[in-house]
mmCIF file of C-alpha atoms in Angstrom:
data_model
loop_
_atom_site.group_PDB
_atom_site.id
_atom_site.type_symbol
_atom_site.label_atom_id
_atom_site.label_comp_id
_atom_site.label_asym_id
_atom_site.label_seq_id
_atom_site.Cartn_x
_atom_site.Cartn_y
_atom_site.Cartn_z
ATOM 1 C CA MET Y 1215 63.392 99.374 126.814
ATOM 2 C CA ASN Y 1216 63.433 98.423 123.170
ATOM 3 C CA THR Y 1217 65.998 100.516 121.084
ATOM 4 C CA LEU Y 1218 66.254 100.269 117.418
ATOM 5 C CA SER Y 1219 69.472 101.122 115.795
ATOM 6 C CA ALA Y 1220 69.133 103.000 112.537
ATOM 7 C CA THR Y 1221 70.782 101.466 109.569
ATOM 8 C CA THR Y 1222 72.700 103.708 107.261
ATOM 9 C CA GLU Y 1223 71.486 103.591 103.672
ATOM 10 C CA ILE Y 1224 74.033 104.152 101.040
ATOM 11 C CA TYR Y 1225 72.483 104.901 97.551
ATOM 12 C CA TRP Y 1226 74.670 104.405 94.465
ATOM 13 C CA ALA Y 1227 74.638 104.491 90.756
ATOM 14 C CA ALA Y 1228 77.242 104.125 87.910
ATOM 15 C CA LEU Y 1229 78.502 106.720 85.448
ATOM 16 C CA VAL Y 1230 79.889 105.433 82.201
ATOM 17 C CA HIS Y 1231 82.019 108.110 80.311
ATOM 18 C CA PRO Y 1232 84.330 107.969 77.227
ATOM 19 C CA LEU Y 1233 87.080 109.665 79.120
ATOM 20 C CA PHE Y 1234 87.390 106.389 81.064
ATOM 21 C CA ARG Y 1235 86.965 104.190 78.014
ATOM 22 C CA ASN Y 1236 83.286 103.573 79.012
ATOM 23 C CA LYS Y 1237 84.278 101.807 82.176
ATOM 24 C CA PRO Y 1238 81.988 102.789 85.139
ATOM 25 C CA LEU Y 1239 82.649 104.887 88.047
ATOM 26 C CA TYR Y 1240 80.403 104.085 90.972
ATOM 27 C CA ALA Y 1241 79.219 107.023 92.954
ATOM 28 C CA ALA Y 1242 77.614 106.516 96.479
ATOM 29 C CA ALA Y 1243 76.008 108.821 98.962
ATOM 30 C CA THR Y 1244 74.303 108.673 102.354
ATOM 31 C CA ASP Y 1245 71.550 111.073 103.411
ATOM 32 C CA ARG Y 1246 74.435 113.347 104.591
ATOM 33 C CA GLY Y 1247 76.075 113.653 101.156
ATOM 34 C CA LEU Y 1248 78.476 112.070 98.691
ATOM 35 C CA CYS Y 1249 80.727 109.463 100.415
ATOM 36 C CA ARG Y 1250 82.466 107.542 97.754
ATOM 37 C CA ILE Y 1251 83.498 107.442 94.182
ATOM 38 C CA THR Y 1252 85.456 104.550 92.551
ATOM 39 C CA TRP Y 1253 87.878 104.784 89.810
ATOM 40 C CA PRO Y 1254 87.347 102.966 86.465
ATOM 41 C CA THR Y 1255 89.882 100.396 87.605
ATOM 42 C CA GLU Y 1256 87.810 99.520 90.590
ATOM 43 C CA SER Y 1257 84.587 97.564 90.670
ATOM 44 C CA LEU Y 1258 81.291 97.493 92.558
ATOM 45 C CA ASP Y 1259 82.932 95.009 94.841
ATOM 46 C CA THR Y 1260 85.438 97.891 95.796
ATOM 47 C CA LEU Y 1261 82.477 100.006 96.844
ATOM 48 C CA LYS Y 1262 80.891 97.247 98.825
ATOM 49 C CA SER Y 1263 84.240 96.465 100.695
ATOM 50 C CA TRP Y 1264 84.625 100.208 101.383
ATOM 51 C CA ALA Y 1265 81.122 100.451 102.784
ATOM 52 C CA ALA Y 1266 81.542 97.481 105.000
ATOM 53 C CA LYS Y 1267 84.700 98.771 106.472
ATOM 54 C CA GLN Y 1268 83.673 102.470 106.793
ATOM 55 C CA ILE Y 1269 80.024 102.243 107.629
ATOM 56 C CA PRO Y 1270 79.481 98.819 109.162
ATOM 57 C CA GLY Y 1271 76.015 97.541 108.693
ATOM 58 C CA ALA Y 1272 75.138 99.913 106.021
ATOM 59 C CA VAL Y 1273 72.762 98.770 103.203
ATOM 60 C CA LEU Y 1274 73.716 99.597 99.597
ATOM 61 C CA ILE Y 1275 70.738 100.614 97.324
ATOM 62 C CA GLU Y 1276 71.004 101.270 93.674
ATOM 63 C CA ASP Y 1277 69.180 104.419 93.091
ATOM 64 C CA GLU Y 1278 69.939 106.529 89.939
ATOM 65 C CA GLU Y 1279 67.297 109.002 90.611
ATOM 66 C CA ARG Y 1280 68.610 109.880 94.110
ATOM 67 C CA MET Y 1281 72.195 110.083 92.631
ATOM 68 C CA SER Y 1282 71.216 112.042 89.615
ATOM 69 C CA GLY Y 1283 72.488 115.403 91.002
ATOM 70 C CA TYR Y 1284 75.924 113.942 91.749
ATOM 71 C CA LEU Y 1285 76.243 112.207 88.591
ATOM 72 C CA LEU Y 1286 75.274 115.243 86.528
ATOM 73 C CA GLN Y 1287 77.903 117.352 88.187
ATOM 74 C CA LEU Y 1288 80.539 114.715 87.591
ATOM 75 C CA LYS Y 1289 79.412 114.455 83.925
ATOM 76 C CA GLU Y 1290 79.547 118.135 83.437
ATOM 77 C CA TYR Y 1291 83.068 118.144 84.920
ATOM 78 C CA LEU Y 1292 84.176 115.276 82.605
ATOM 79 C CA GLU Y 1293 82.724 117.153 79.518
ATOM 80 C CA GLY Y 1294 84.491 120.354 80.434
ATOM 81 C CA ASN Y 1295 81.486 122.350 81.482
ATOM 82 C CA ARG Y 1296 82.127 122.522 85.273
ATOM 83 C CA GLN Y 1297 85.068 123.682 87.315
ATOM 84 C CA GLN Y 1298 83.761 123.564 90.802
ATOM 85 C CA PHE Y 1299 81.279 121.162 92.669
ATOM 86 C CA ASP Y 1300 78.625 122.123 95.095
ATOM 87 C CA VAL Y 1301 77.457 118.809 96.469
ATOM 88 C CA PRO Y 1302 77.321 117.805 100.099
ATOM 89 C CA LEU Y 1303 79.966 115.355 101.227
ATOM 90 C CA ASP Y 1304 79.858 112.637 103.865
ATOM 91 C CA MET Y 1305 83.703 112.076 104.093
ATOM 92 C CA ARG Y 1306 84.883 109.561 106.612
ATOM 93 C CA GLY Y 1307 88.404 109.402 107.759
ATOM 94 C CA THR Y 1308 90.906 110.305 110.514
ATOM 95 C CA ALA Y 1309 91.541 113.897 111.660
ATOM 96 C CA PHE Y 1310 94.781 113.898 109.633
ATOM 97 C CA GLN Y 1311 93.061 112.427 106.454
ATOM 98 C CA THR Y 1312 90.286 115.007 106.582
ATOM 99 C CA SER Y 1313 92.796 117.887 107.019
ATOM 100 C CA VAL Y 1314 94.518 116.602 103.871
ATOM 101 C CA TRP Y 1315 91.267 116.245 102.043
ATOM 102 C CA LYS Y 1316 90.186 119.813 102.977
ATOM 103 C CA ALA Y 1317 93.539 121.067 101.628
ATOM 104 C CA LEU Y 1318 92.987 119.167 98.412
ATOM 105 C CA ALA Y 1319 89.531 120.618 97.985
ATOM 106 C CA GLU Y 1320 91.227 124.128 98.052
ATOM 107 C CA ILE Y 1321 93.449 123.521 95.037
ATOM 108 C CA PRO Y 1322 91.916 125.615 92.136
ATOM 109 C CA PHE Y 1323 90.966 124.064 88.903
ATOM 110 C CA GLY Y 1324 93.645 123.983 86.463
ATOM 111 C CA GLU Y 1325 96.379 124.184 89.157
ATOM 112 C CA THR Y 1326 98.449 121.713 91.022
ATOM 113 C CA ARG Y 1327 100.273 121.446 94.258
ATOM 114 C CA SER Y 1328 103.086 119.117 95.477
ATOM 115 C CA TYR Y 1329 102.747 116.670 98.378
ATOM 116 C CA SER Y 1330 105.246 118.877 100.298
ATOM 117 C CA ASP Y 1331 102.978 121.785 99.647
ATOM 118 C CA ILE Y 1332 99.929 119.954 101.152
ATOM 119 C CA ALA Y 1333 101.995 118.785 104.057
ATOM 120 C CA ALA Y 1334 102.926 122.307 104.880
ATOM 121 C CA SER Y 1335 99.473 123.577 104.447
ATOM 122 C CA VAL Y 1336 98.207 121.030 107.033
ATOM 123 C CA GLY Y 1337 100.856 122.113 109.522
ATOM 124 C CA SER Y 1338 103.037 118.845 109.092
ATOM 125 C CA PRO Y 1339 105.776 119.836 106.728
ATOM 126 C CA ALA Y 1340 107.665 116.539 107.286
ATOM 127 C CA ALA Y 1341 104.720 114.418 106.790
ATOM 128 C CA VAL Y 1342 104.972 114.162 102.977
ATOM 129 C CA ARG Y 1343 104.496 110.340 102.853
ATOM 130 C CA ALA Y 1344 101.573 110.546 105.186
ATOM 131 C CA VAL Y 1345 100.040 113.180 102.919
ATOM 132 C CA GLY Y 1346 100.515 110.757 100.112
ATOM 133 C CA THR Y 1347 98.863 108.047 101.931
ATOM 134 C CA ALA Y 1348 95.845 110.277 102.810
ATOM 135 C CA ASN Y 1349 95.756 111.405 99.245
ATOM 136 C CA GLY Y 1350 95.335 107.933 98.063
ATOM 137 C CA ALA Y 1351 92.685 107.228 100.605
ATOM 138 C CA ASN Y 1352 90.515 110.112 99.398
ATOM 139 C CA PRO Y 1353 87.013 108.627 99.072
ATOM 140 C CA VAL Y 1354 85.617 111.001 96.631
ATOM 141 C CA PRO Y 1355 88.231 111.653 93.938
ATOM 142 C CA ILE Y 1356 87.556 114.206 91.221
ATOM 143 C CA ILE Y 1357 85.227 116.198 93.565
ATOM 144 C CA VAL Y 1358 88.141 116.415 96.076
ATOM 145 C CA PRO Y 1359 90.763 116.744 93.506
ATOM 146 C CA CYS Y 1360 93.540 114.365 94.545
ATOM 147 C CA HIS Y 1361 94.662 114.286 90.897
ATOM 148 C CA ARG Y 1362 95.870 117.844 91.301
ATOM 149 C CA VAL Y 1363 98.787 116.700 93.563
ATOM 150 C CA ILE Y 1364 102.043 116.028 91.677
ATOM 151 C CA GLY Y 1365 105.754 115.500 92.559
ATOM 152 C CA LYS Y 1366 107.808 118.410 93.647
ATOM 153 C CA ASN Y 1367 109.716 118.207 90.567
ATOM 154 C CA ALA Y 1368 106.463 118.408 88.459
ATOM 155 C CA THR Y 1369 106.360 114.728 87.914
ATOM 156 C CA LEU Y 1370 103.241 112.602 87.868
ATOM 157 C CA THR Y 1371 103.536 110.298 90.674
ATOM 158 C CA GLY Y 1372 101.552 107.130 91.878
ATOM 159 C CA PHE Y 1373 97.810 107.488 91.643
ATOM 160 C CA ARG Y 1374 95.127 104.951 92.760
ATOM 161 C CA GLY Y 1375 93.219 105.802 89.578
ATOM 162 C CA GLY Y 1376 96.186 105.066 87.336
ATOM 163 C CA LEU Y 1377 98.633 107.745 85.916
ATOM 164 C CA GLN Y 1378 96.667 107.587 82.555
ATOM 165 C CA VAL Y 1379 93.584 108.889 84.321
ATOM 166 C CA LYS Y 1380 95.532 111.485 86.351
ATOM 167 C CA GLU Y 1381 97.204 112.784 83.133
ATOM 168 C CA GLU Y 1382 93.749 112.941 81.418
ATOM 169 C CA LEU Y 1383 92.085 114.841 84.279
ATOM 170 C CA LEU Y 1384 94.875 117.390 84.333
ATOM 171 C CA ARG Y 1385 94.682 117.767 80.581
ATOM 172 C CA LEU Y 1386 90.986 118.194 80.884
ATOM 173 C CA GLU Y 1387 91.648 121.057 83.159
ATOM 174 C CA GLY Y 1388 94.136 122.655 80.845
ATOM 175 C CA PHE Y 1389 97.179 121.910 83.008
ATOM 176 C CA HIS Y 1390 100.216 120.611 80.905
ATOM 177 C CA ASP Y 1391 103.121 121.854 83.053
ATOM 178 C CA TYR Y 1392 104.235 118.313 84.310
ATOM 179 C CA THR Y 1393 106.411 115.529 83.248
ATOM 180 C CA ALA Y 1394 105.211 111.996 82.903
ATOM 181 C CA LYS Y 1395 108.042 110.397 84.787
ATOM 182 C CA GLY Y 1396 109.385 107.405 83.094
ATOM 183 C CA HIS Y 1397 106.504 107.401 80.621
ATOM 184 C CA ALA Y 1398 105.965 108.609 77.111
ATOM 185 C CA ARG Y 1399 102.825 110.707 76.808
ATOM 186 C CA PHE Y 1400 99.763 108.522 77.401
ATOM 187 C CA GLN Y 1401 97.595 107.711 74.608
ATOM 188 C CA PHE Y 1402 94.113 106.595 74.490
#
């Protein structure tokens, strides 16, 4: 009996935007939905490494046309013309990670939650550090708004995309009620 295993295709394209000093974000999707967005501090190699780990044997294919709907919604958000996303997602993680990502997706535009708020919402109030780790592993930032999670005392805390990016995204959403811990206000 000859069985062929299907290879997963991951389509990707870059989005360059002034908010990120014209450094590219790489967005990627499978046939099931958006699976990864990199930060401007990350490279195409970051996407390739993620794909090799999360979807072994997957083939990366640059395809701007196929990615255009995802990129359009990201661009609309970055230009202040979109507050919610309605794209399909193909998020891959542990049960705990996916529960945290689901909680992140429920944080409304322009609002924030603390890590302890998220830990309580997923039924693990003592798992604040684990929530932070899951937040940092979010494969589709911005769409699943990990930037809306701040310290309990309203401080900006560690962020894979960089605290400047976190502050800029919060500012874009009109949220200013935070403290840039140990930092003067960021300037671009």
